[in-house]
Each structure stands twice: as structure tokens, then as C-alpha cells.
Amino acid sequence: MSALRTAVVTGGGRGLGRAYAIALAAAGHAVIVNDLGDGPADAVVAEIEAAGGTALVSRHDVTDFAATAELVELAVERFGGLDVVVANAGILRDRTLAAMAESEWDDVIAVHLKGTFTIAHHAAAHWRARSKAGDAVDGRLITTTSASGLYGNIGQSNYAAAKAGIAGFTLVAAQELRPYGVSVNCVAPSALTRLTEAPLLRYEGAITDRRREELDPNWVARVVAWLCGPGARDVTGQVFDIRGPRVGIASGWRLEPAFTQPDDLDELDQALRSAIAAAPPAADMEGQRNG
Ligand SMILES: NC(=O)c1ccc[n+]([C@@H]2O[C@H](COP(=O)([O-])OP(=O)(O)OC[C@H]3O[C@@H](n4cnc5c(N)ncnc54)[C@H](O)[C@@H]3O)[C@@H](O)[C@H]2O)c1
């Protein structure tokens, strides 16, 4: 067994994944940098090795169940086990609901939602087997949601469905994997990457140097590295909304307020309207209370 802890970062060839891979390598992990095609993952591995770290390329497609089993197997063969998974790979196919093509829905659900399940499933099976064999597992699974999935953003019903699904998935995985010594947390990042450059330019007109600094992926990577480090072993089932230097906890759904249905339909109408008025308003895309 290698002295280094081993991490897999899916979509690690660009943007946020690249920053996570570099931060995890600097924190003493052997990192398997997963991405599609020739180029992006190789460049990140070269960068990590040039800095004295240990890294390996994986070109497995996260939408492929069998390929992600091979990815976990690669970690076991090359580094003796797997300790950290950052399920980060992502794509966008933005379109309003009425105009969205079936392939735009399917592709986004496949990469984000299935692509989180595939790698998480095989890693979970690996951790369960080690735990049952008496190993002291200290596993970390980091999943990736989005403000769009938590708060709602026009033109992203496919992406929001996948990302909200991943937040729910995280809560279940945190409960299921805790007995095996694995913590599971979710990040909702904001960063300037290939994925967000065009939409940011559309909304903000120009990207100032100050915005570039605020949206540096390294802000998110700091929190991810912390979640994967020795101090955060007990932290599980949380969703972190990270917007550059500002970071917070995205709190979940609450049953608030609740009441017993009256028999009379007019009274039910009144009671439902009162409950809606008394309920905390949904948050806007800044995660703040609307209205
Ligand atoms: N950048 C942001 O502000 C932001 C906001 C919210 C959520 N996110 C999420 O963060 C994650 C990373 O996004 P990013 O902004 O760094 O984007 P990015 O495009 O820079 O990087 C994503 C990487 O995932 C890879 N990828 C895509 N499909 C893959 C597959 N099937 N198998 C393996 N790799 C695959 C891509 O090749 C790419 O290198 C995504 O899940 C994204 O939805 C980003």
C-alpha cells in the first residue's frame, strides 16, 4: 500500500477539476486525473509531476458504468487503494424547457447524475469491502451540485434536475457510507471556467480583473482540499456554496409550517394560503431570501 492517499478527480483536466487535482496533489495525494480525450488530463498530470507530485491519467468516460469500475480498479492496482473521489465532470446544454431536445436532456443527466452514481457506486463497493475486511477506511466522496439545482435558473431544467438530484444523492450516500468510515459532502461552486465564461460574459458584459480573482477555481479547491483532509473526517452530509472568498452552507428543505387538514374545503384553501405566506421564501440565485 502506498504511503500517499489516493484521489480520483473526474473531469480533472480543466477548470475546477484541474484546481482540485493540483490542490490534492499538493496536500499529499496520488491523484488520478480523469477526463475525456487526449490532452487535458495529460497536461494536469505533467503539471503535478513537475511540482514533485504523483499523478496518473484516466480517460474513462464517467457515463460508462463498466469504465468507472476500471477507474477504481486502476487506483487499486497502481496505488493499492482509493481514499478520495471528487465527482466533478460536467457539461452544459442550456435551453428553455419548451425548446429542449431529448439529447440535451439525456446528455446532461448522463454526465452529471449517472456520472456521479457510477464512480460513487464503484468507490462505495471498494470501501465497503475494505471495511468488512477490517481495514480502517477513511474515505471521502465529494459530489458537485450547482446554484441552479439548489435555487433554480431559467434555461437549465436539465442541469438543475441533475444537480438537485446530486444534492439529494449526497444526503443518502452520507448516511449509507458513514458506517464504512466514509464522509460524503457536496459543493456548489462558482468559478470562471470554460463552462461559465460565455454565460458570465452574457450577464456581466465584461469580466473585470477583480471578478477573475473572485472566480478563481482555487477558492473552491481550498474547501475541497479541506474536506478531503484529516481535519474534516467527521463532516458529512453538508452542501457548501462557494463563491470565491465567500462560502456558506446551503441549508436543505424544511417542513415548515405544517398543519392538519381541516374538513371544509374553504378552510383548506385558507390554511394552505396562510402556510404559503408563513413559509420561508425560496432563495434567489445568490442563495438569499427572495422578497
Ligand atoms: N464553474 C462554475 O461556476 C460552476 C458552477 C456550478 C457548478 N459547476 C460544476 O463544477 C463541475 C466542473 O465544472 P467546470 O466549470 O470546471 O467545467 P469545465 O468544462 O472547465 O470542466 C469540466 C470537465 O469535465 C470533463 N468531462 C465532461 N464529460 C465528461 C465525461 N463523460 N467523463 C469524464 N470527464 C468529462 C470535461 O472534458 C471538462 O474537462 C461541473 O460539474 C459543473 O457543473 C461549475
Coordinates of C-alpha atoms and ligand atoms in Angstrom, one line a residue:
M1 CA 0.0 0.0 0.0
S2 CA 1.3 3.4 -1.0
A3 CA 2.1 5.9 1.8
L4 CA 0.2 8.5 -0.2
R5 CA -3.6 8.7 0.0
T6 CA -5.2 8.2 -3.4
A7 CA -7.7 10.6 -5.0
V8 CA -9.7 10.4 -8.2
V9 CA -10.9 13.6 -9.7
T10 CA -13.4 13.2 -12.6
G11 CA -13.3 16.0 -15.2
G12 CA -9.9 16.8 -13.7
G13 CA -8.4 18.1 -16.9
R14 CA -9.9 21.6 -16.9
G15 CA -11.4 24.3 -14.7
L16 CA -12.4 23.3 -11.2
G17 CA -11.3 19.7 -11.5
R18 CA -7.8 20.8 -12.5
A19 CA -7.6 23.0 -9.4
Y20 CA -8.8 20.2 -7.2
A21 CA -6.3 17.7 -8.7
I22 CA -3.4 20.2 -8.1
A23 CA -4.6 21.1 -4.6
L24 CA -5.0 17.4 -3.6
A25 CA -1.6 16.5 -5.0
A26 CA 0.0 19.4 -3.1
A27 CA -1.8 18.0 0.1
G28 CA -0.1 14.7 -0.4
H29 CA -2.5 12.6 -2.5
A30 CA -1.5 10.5 -5.5
V31 CA -4.1 11.8 -8.0
I32 CA -5.8 10.1 -10.9
V33 CA -6.8 12.9 -13.2
N34 CA -9.8 11.7 -15.2
D35 CA -11.0 13.4 -18.3
L36 CA -12.1 12.7 -21.9
G37 CA -9.8 12.7 -24.9
D38 CA -6.1 13.3 -25.3
G39 CA -4.7 16.4 -23.8
P40 CA -6.4 18.0 -20.8
A41 CA -5.7 15.3 -18.2
D42 CA -2.2 14.7 -19.5
A43 CA -1.4 18.4 -19.1
V44 CA -2.6 18.4 -15.4
V45 CA -0.6 15.2 -14.7
A46 CA 2.5 16.8 -16.2
E47 CA 2.0 19.9 -14.1
I48 CA 1.6 17.9 -10.9
E49 CA 4.7 15.8 -11.7
A50 CA 6.7 18.9 -12.4
A51 CA 5.9 20.1 -8.9
G52 CA 7.1 16.9 -7.4
G53 CA 3.7 15.2 -7.0
T54 CA 2.3 11.8 -8.1
A55 CA -0.4 11.6 -10.7
L56 CA -1.9 9.4 -13.4
V57 CA -4.1 10.0 -16.4
S58 CA -7.5 8.3 -16.8
R59 CA -9.5 8.7 -20.0
H60 CA -12.6 6.8 -18.7
D61 CA -16.0 8.2 -19.6
V62 CA -17.9 8.7 -16.3
T63 CA -21.2 7.9 -18.1
D64 CA -19.9 4.4 -18.7
F65 CA -20.6 2.1 -15.7
A66 CA -18.0 -0.5 -16.7
A67 CA -15.4 2.1 -17.4
T68 CA -15.7 3.7 -14.0
A69 CA -15.3 0.2 -12.4
E70 CA -12.0 0.1 -14.3
L71 CA -11.1 3.5 -13.0
V72 CA -11.5 2.3 -9.3
E73 CA -9.5 -0.8 -10.3
L74 CA -6.7 1.4 -11.7
A75 CA -6.4 3.2 -8.3
V76 CA -6.2 -0.2 -6.5
E77 CA -3.7 -1.6 -9.0
R78 CA -1.4 1.4 -9.2
F79 CA -1.7 2.9 -5.7
G80 CA -3.1 0.0 -3.5
G81 CA -6.5 1.5 -2.9
L82 CA -8.7 4.5 -3.2
D83 CA -9.4 7.1 -0.5
V84 CA -10.9 10.2 -2.1
V85 CA -13.3 10.6 -5.0
V86 CA -14.3 14.1 -6.4
A87 CA -17.2 13.6 -8.8
N88 CA -16.8 16.8 -10.7
A89 CA -17.1 16.1 -14.5
G90 CA -19.8 18.2 -16.2
I91 CA -21.3 19.7 -19.3
L92 CA -24.0 22.3 -20.1
R93 CA -26.7 22.1 -22.7
D94 CA -28.8 25.1 -21.8
R95 CA -32.2 25.5 -23.4
T96 CA -35.6 26.6 -22.2
L97 CA -37.9 23.6 -21.4
A98 CA -40.2 24.2 -24.4
A99 CA -37.3 24.2 -26.8
M100 CA -35.1 21.5 -25.2
A101 CA -34.1 18.5 -27.4
E102 CA -34.3 15.0 -25.9
S103 CA -30.5 14.6 -26.4
E104 CA -29.8 17.8 -24.5
W105 CA -31.7 16.4 -21.5
D106 CA -30.2 12.9 -21.8
D107 CA -26.6 14.1 -22.2
V108 CA -26.7 16.4 -19.1
I109 CA -28.4 13.8 -17.0
A110 CA -25.9 11.2 -18.1
V111 CA -22.7 13.1 -17.3
H112 CA -23.8 14.7 -14.1
L113 CA -26.3 12.4 -12.4
K114 CA -25.3 9.0 -13.8
G115 CA -21.7 10.1 -13.9
T116 CA -21.8 10.7 -10.1
F117 CA -23.6 7.4 -9.4
T118 CA -21.2 5.3 -11.5
I119 CA -17.9 6.4 -9.8
A120 CA -19.6 6.7 -6.4
H121 CA -21.1 3.2 -6.7
H122 CA -17.8 1.5 -7.5
A123 CA -15.9 3.5 -4.9
A124 CA -18.6 2.7 -2.3
A125 CA -18.3 -1.1 -3.1
H126 CA -14.5 -0.8 -2.7
W127 CA -14.8 1.0 0.7
R128 CA -17.5 -1.5 1.9
A129 CA -15.3 -4.4 1.0
R130 CA -12.3 -2.9 2.8
S131 CA -14.3 -2.0 5.9
K132 CA -15.8 -5.6 6.0
A133 CA -12.3 -7.0 5.8
G134 CA -11.3 -5.0 8.9
D135 CA -9.5 -2.1 7.2
A136 CA -9.7 1.3 8.9
V137 CA -11.2 3.2 6.0
D138 CA -11.0 7.0 5.9
G139 CA -12.8 7.7 2.6
R140 CA -14.1 10.9 1.2
L141 CA -16.7 11.4 -1.5
I142 CA -17.2 14.9 -2.8
T143 CA -20.1 15.5 -5.2
T144 CA -20.9 18.6 -7.2
T145 CA -24.2 20.5 -7.3
S146 CA -24.9 24.0 -8.5
A147 CA -26.8 27.1 -7.5
S148 CA -29.0 26.3 -10.5
G149 CA -30.0 23.0 -8.9
L150 CA -30.4 24.4 -5.4
Y151 CA -32.2 27.7 -6.2
G152 CA -33.3 27.4 -9.8
N153 CA -32.1 29.2 -13.0
I154 CA -34.0 29.7 -16.2
G155 CA -32.8 27.7 -19.2
Q156 CA -31.3 24.9 -17.1
S157 CA -34.1 22.5 -16.3
N158 CA -31.9 19.5 -17.4
Y159 CA -28.8 20.8 -15.5
A160 CA -30.9 21.8 -12.4
A161 CA -32.7 18.4 -12.3
A162 CA -29.3 16.6 -12.4
K163 CA -27.7 19.0 -9.8
A164 CA -30.6 18.9 -7.4
G165 CA -30.6 15.1 -7.8
I166 CA -26.9 15.1 -6.8
A167 CA -27.6 17.1 -3.7
G168 CA -30.3 14.6 -2.7
F169 CA -28.0 11.7 -3.6
T170 CA -25.3 13.2 -1.3
L171 CA -27.7 13.1 1.7
V172 CA -28.4 9.4 1.2
A173 CA -24.8 8.4 0.4
A174 CA -23.6 10.2 3.6
Q175 CA -26.0 8.1 5.7
E176 CA -25.2 4.8 3.9
L177 CA -21.4 5.2 3.8
R178 CA -20.8 6.6 7.3
P179 CA -20.7 3.1 8.9
Y180 CA -17.8 2.2 6.5
G181 CA -15.7 5.3 7.5
V182 CA -16.6 7.5 4.5
S183 CA -17.8 11.1 4.7
V184 CA -19.8 12.5 1.8
N185 CA -20.2 16.2 1.1
C186 CA -21.4 18.3 -1.8
V187 CA -20.0 21.6 -3.3
A188 CA -21.9 24.2 -5.3
P189 CA -19.0 26.1 -6.8
S190 CA -18.9 29.4 -8.6
A191 CA -15.8 29.9 -10.8
L192 CA -14.6 31.2 -14.1
T193 CA -14.1 28.2 -16.3
R194 CA -14.7 27.1 -19.9
L195 CA -18.3 26.2 -18.7
T196 CA -19.1 29.6 -17.3
E197 CA -17.1 32.1 -19.4
A198 CA -19.8 32.6 -22.1
P199 CA -22.8 32.9 -19.7
L200 CA -20.8 35.3 -17.5
L201 CA -19.9 37.5 -20.4
R202 CA -23.6 37.5 -21.4
Y203 CA -24.7 38.5 -17.9
E204 CA -21.9 40.8 -16.9
G205 CA -20.8 42.3 -20.2
A206 CA -17.1 42.1 -19.3
I207 CA -15.1 40.2 -16.7
T208 CA -13.0 42.5 -14.7
D209 CA -9.7 41.5 -13.0
R210 CA -11.5 41.7 -9.7
R211 CA -14.2 39.2 -10.9
R212 CA -11.4 37.0 -12.3
E213 CA -9.8 36.9 -8.8
E214 CA -13.1 36.3 -7.1
L215 CA -13.9 33.5 -9.5
D216 CA -10.6 31.8 -9.4
P217 CA -11.2 28.0 -9.1
N218 CA -8.6 27.8 -6.3
W219 CA -11.1 29.3 -3.8
V220 CA -13.2 26.2 -4.3
A221 CA -10.2 23.9 -4.3
R222 CA -9.2 25.1 -0.9
V223 CA -12.5 24.0 0.6
V224 CA -12.5 20.7 -1.3
A225 CA -8.9 20.0 -0.1
W226 CA -10.1 20.8 3.4
L227 CA -13.0 18.4 3.1
C228 CA -10.5 15.7 1.9
G229 CA -8.0 16.4 4.7
P230 CA -7.5 14.9 8.1
G231 CA -9.5 17.6 9.9
A232 CA -12.8 17.1 8.2
R233 CA -13.3 13.4 8.7
D234 CA -16.4 14.0 10.9
V235 CA -18.0 16.4 8.4
T236 CA -20.6 14.6 6.3
G237 CA -23.9 15.3 4.5
Q238 CA -23.3 19.0 4.0
V239 CA -23.8 21.2 0.9
F240 CA -21.2 24.0 0.7
D241 CA -22.0 27.0 -1.6
I242 CA -18.6 28.5 -2.5
R243 CA -18.4 31.8 -4.4
G244 CA -14.8 32.7 -4.4
P245 CA -13.8 34.1 -0.9
R246 CA -17.4 33.8 0.3
V247 CA -18.5 30.3 1.4
G248 CA -21.6 29.1 3.2
I249 CA -23.8 26.2 4.0
A250 CA -26.8 25.7 1.7
S251 CA -29.5 24.5 4.1
G252 CA -32.0 22.0 2.8
W253 CA -35.7 21.7 2.5
R254 CA -37.7 22.1 5.7
L255 CA -41.3 21.0 6.6
E256 CA -42.2 24.5 7.9
P257 CA -45.0 25.2 8.6
A258 CA -47.2 22.1 8.7
F259 CA -50.8 21.7 9.8
T260 CA -53.6 19.1 9.9
Q261 CA -56.0 19.5 7.0
P262 CA -59.4 20.9 8.0
D263 CA -62.5 19.0 6.7
D264 CA -64.0 22.1 5.0
L265 CA -62.5 22.9 1.5
D266 CA -62.8 26.7 2.0
E267 CA -60.9 26.3 5.3
L268 CA -58.3 24.2 3.5
D269 CA -57.9 26.9 0.9
Q270 CA -57.3 29.5 3.7
A271 CA -55.0 27.2 5.6
L272 CA -52.9 26.4 2.5
R273 CA -52.6 30.1 1.6
S274 CA -51.6 31.0 5.2
A275 CA -49.0 28.3 5.2
I276 CA -47.6 29.6 1.9
A277 CA -47.4 33.1 3.3
A278 CA -45.7 31.9 6.5
A279 CA -43.2 29.6 4.8
P280 CA -39.7 31.0 4.4
P281 CA -39.4 32.3 0.7
A282 CA -37.3 30.3 -1.7
A283 CA -33.8 31.7 -2.2
D284 CA -32.7 33.5 -5.3
M285 CA -29.6 32.5 -7.3
E286 CA -27.5 34.3 -4.8
G287 CA -28.8 31.9 -2.2
Q288 CA -30.5 34.8 -0.4
R289 CA -34.2 35.1 0.6
N290 CA -36.3 36.4 -2.3
G291 CA -38.6 39.4 -1.4
Ligands
LIG1 N1 -17.7 26.9 -13.0 C1 -18.8 27.1 -12.2 O1 -19.1 28.3 -11.9 C2 -19.7 26.0 -11.8 C3 -20.9 26.4 -11.1 C4 -21.7 25.4 -10.7 C5 -21.3 24.0 -10.9 N2 -20.2 23.7 -11.5 C6 -19.9 22.3 -11.7 O2 -18.5 22.1 -11.5 C7 -18.0 21.0 -12.3 C8 -16.8 21.4 -13.1 O3 -17.1 22.4 -14.0 P1 -16.1 23.4 -14.6 O4 -16.7 24.8 -14.5 O5 -14.7 23.2 -14.1 O6 -16.2 23.0 -16.2 P2 -15.1 22.6 -17.3 O7 -15.8 22.5 -18.6 O8 -13.9 23.6 -17.2 O9 -14.6 21.2 -16.8 C9 -15.4 20.0 -16.8 C10 -14.6 18.9 -17.3 O10 -15.4 17.7 -17.3 C11 -15.0 16.9 -18.4 N3 -16.0 15.9 -18.7 C12 -17.2 16.2 -19.4 N4 -17.8 15.0 -19.6 C13 -17.0 14.0 -19.1 C14 -17.2 12.6 -19.0 N5 -18.3 12.0 -19.6 N6 -16.2 11.9 -18.4 C15 -15.1 12.5 -17.9 N7 -14.9 13.8 -18.0 C16 -15.9 14.6 -18.6 C17 -14.7 17.9 -19.5 O11 -13.9 17.4 -20.5 C18 -14.1 19.0 -18.7 O12 -12.6 19.0 -18.8 C19 -19.2 20.6 -13.1 O13 -19.9 19.5 -12.5 C20 -20.1 21.8 -13.1 O14 -21.4 21.6 -13.4 C21 -19.4 24.7 -12.0

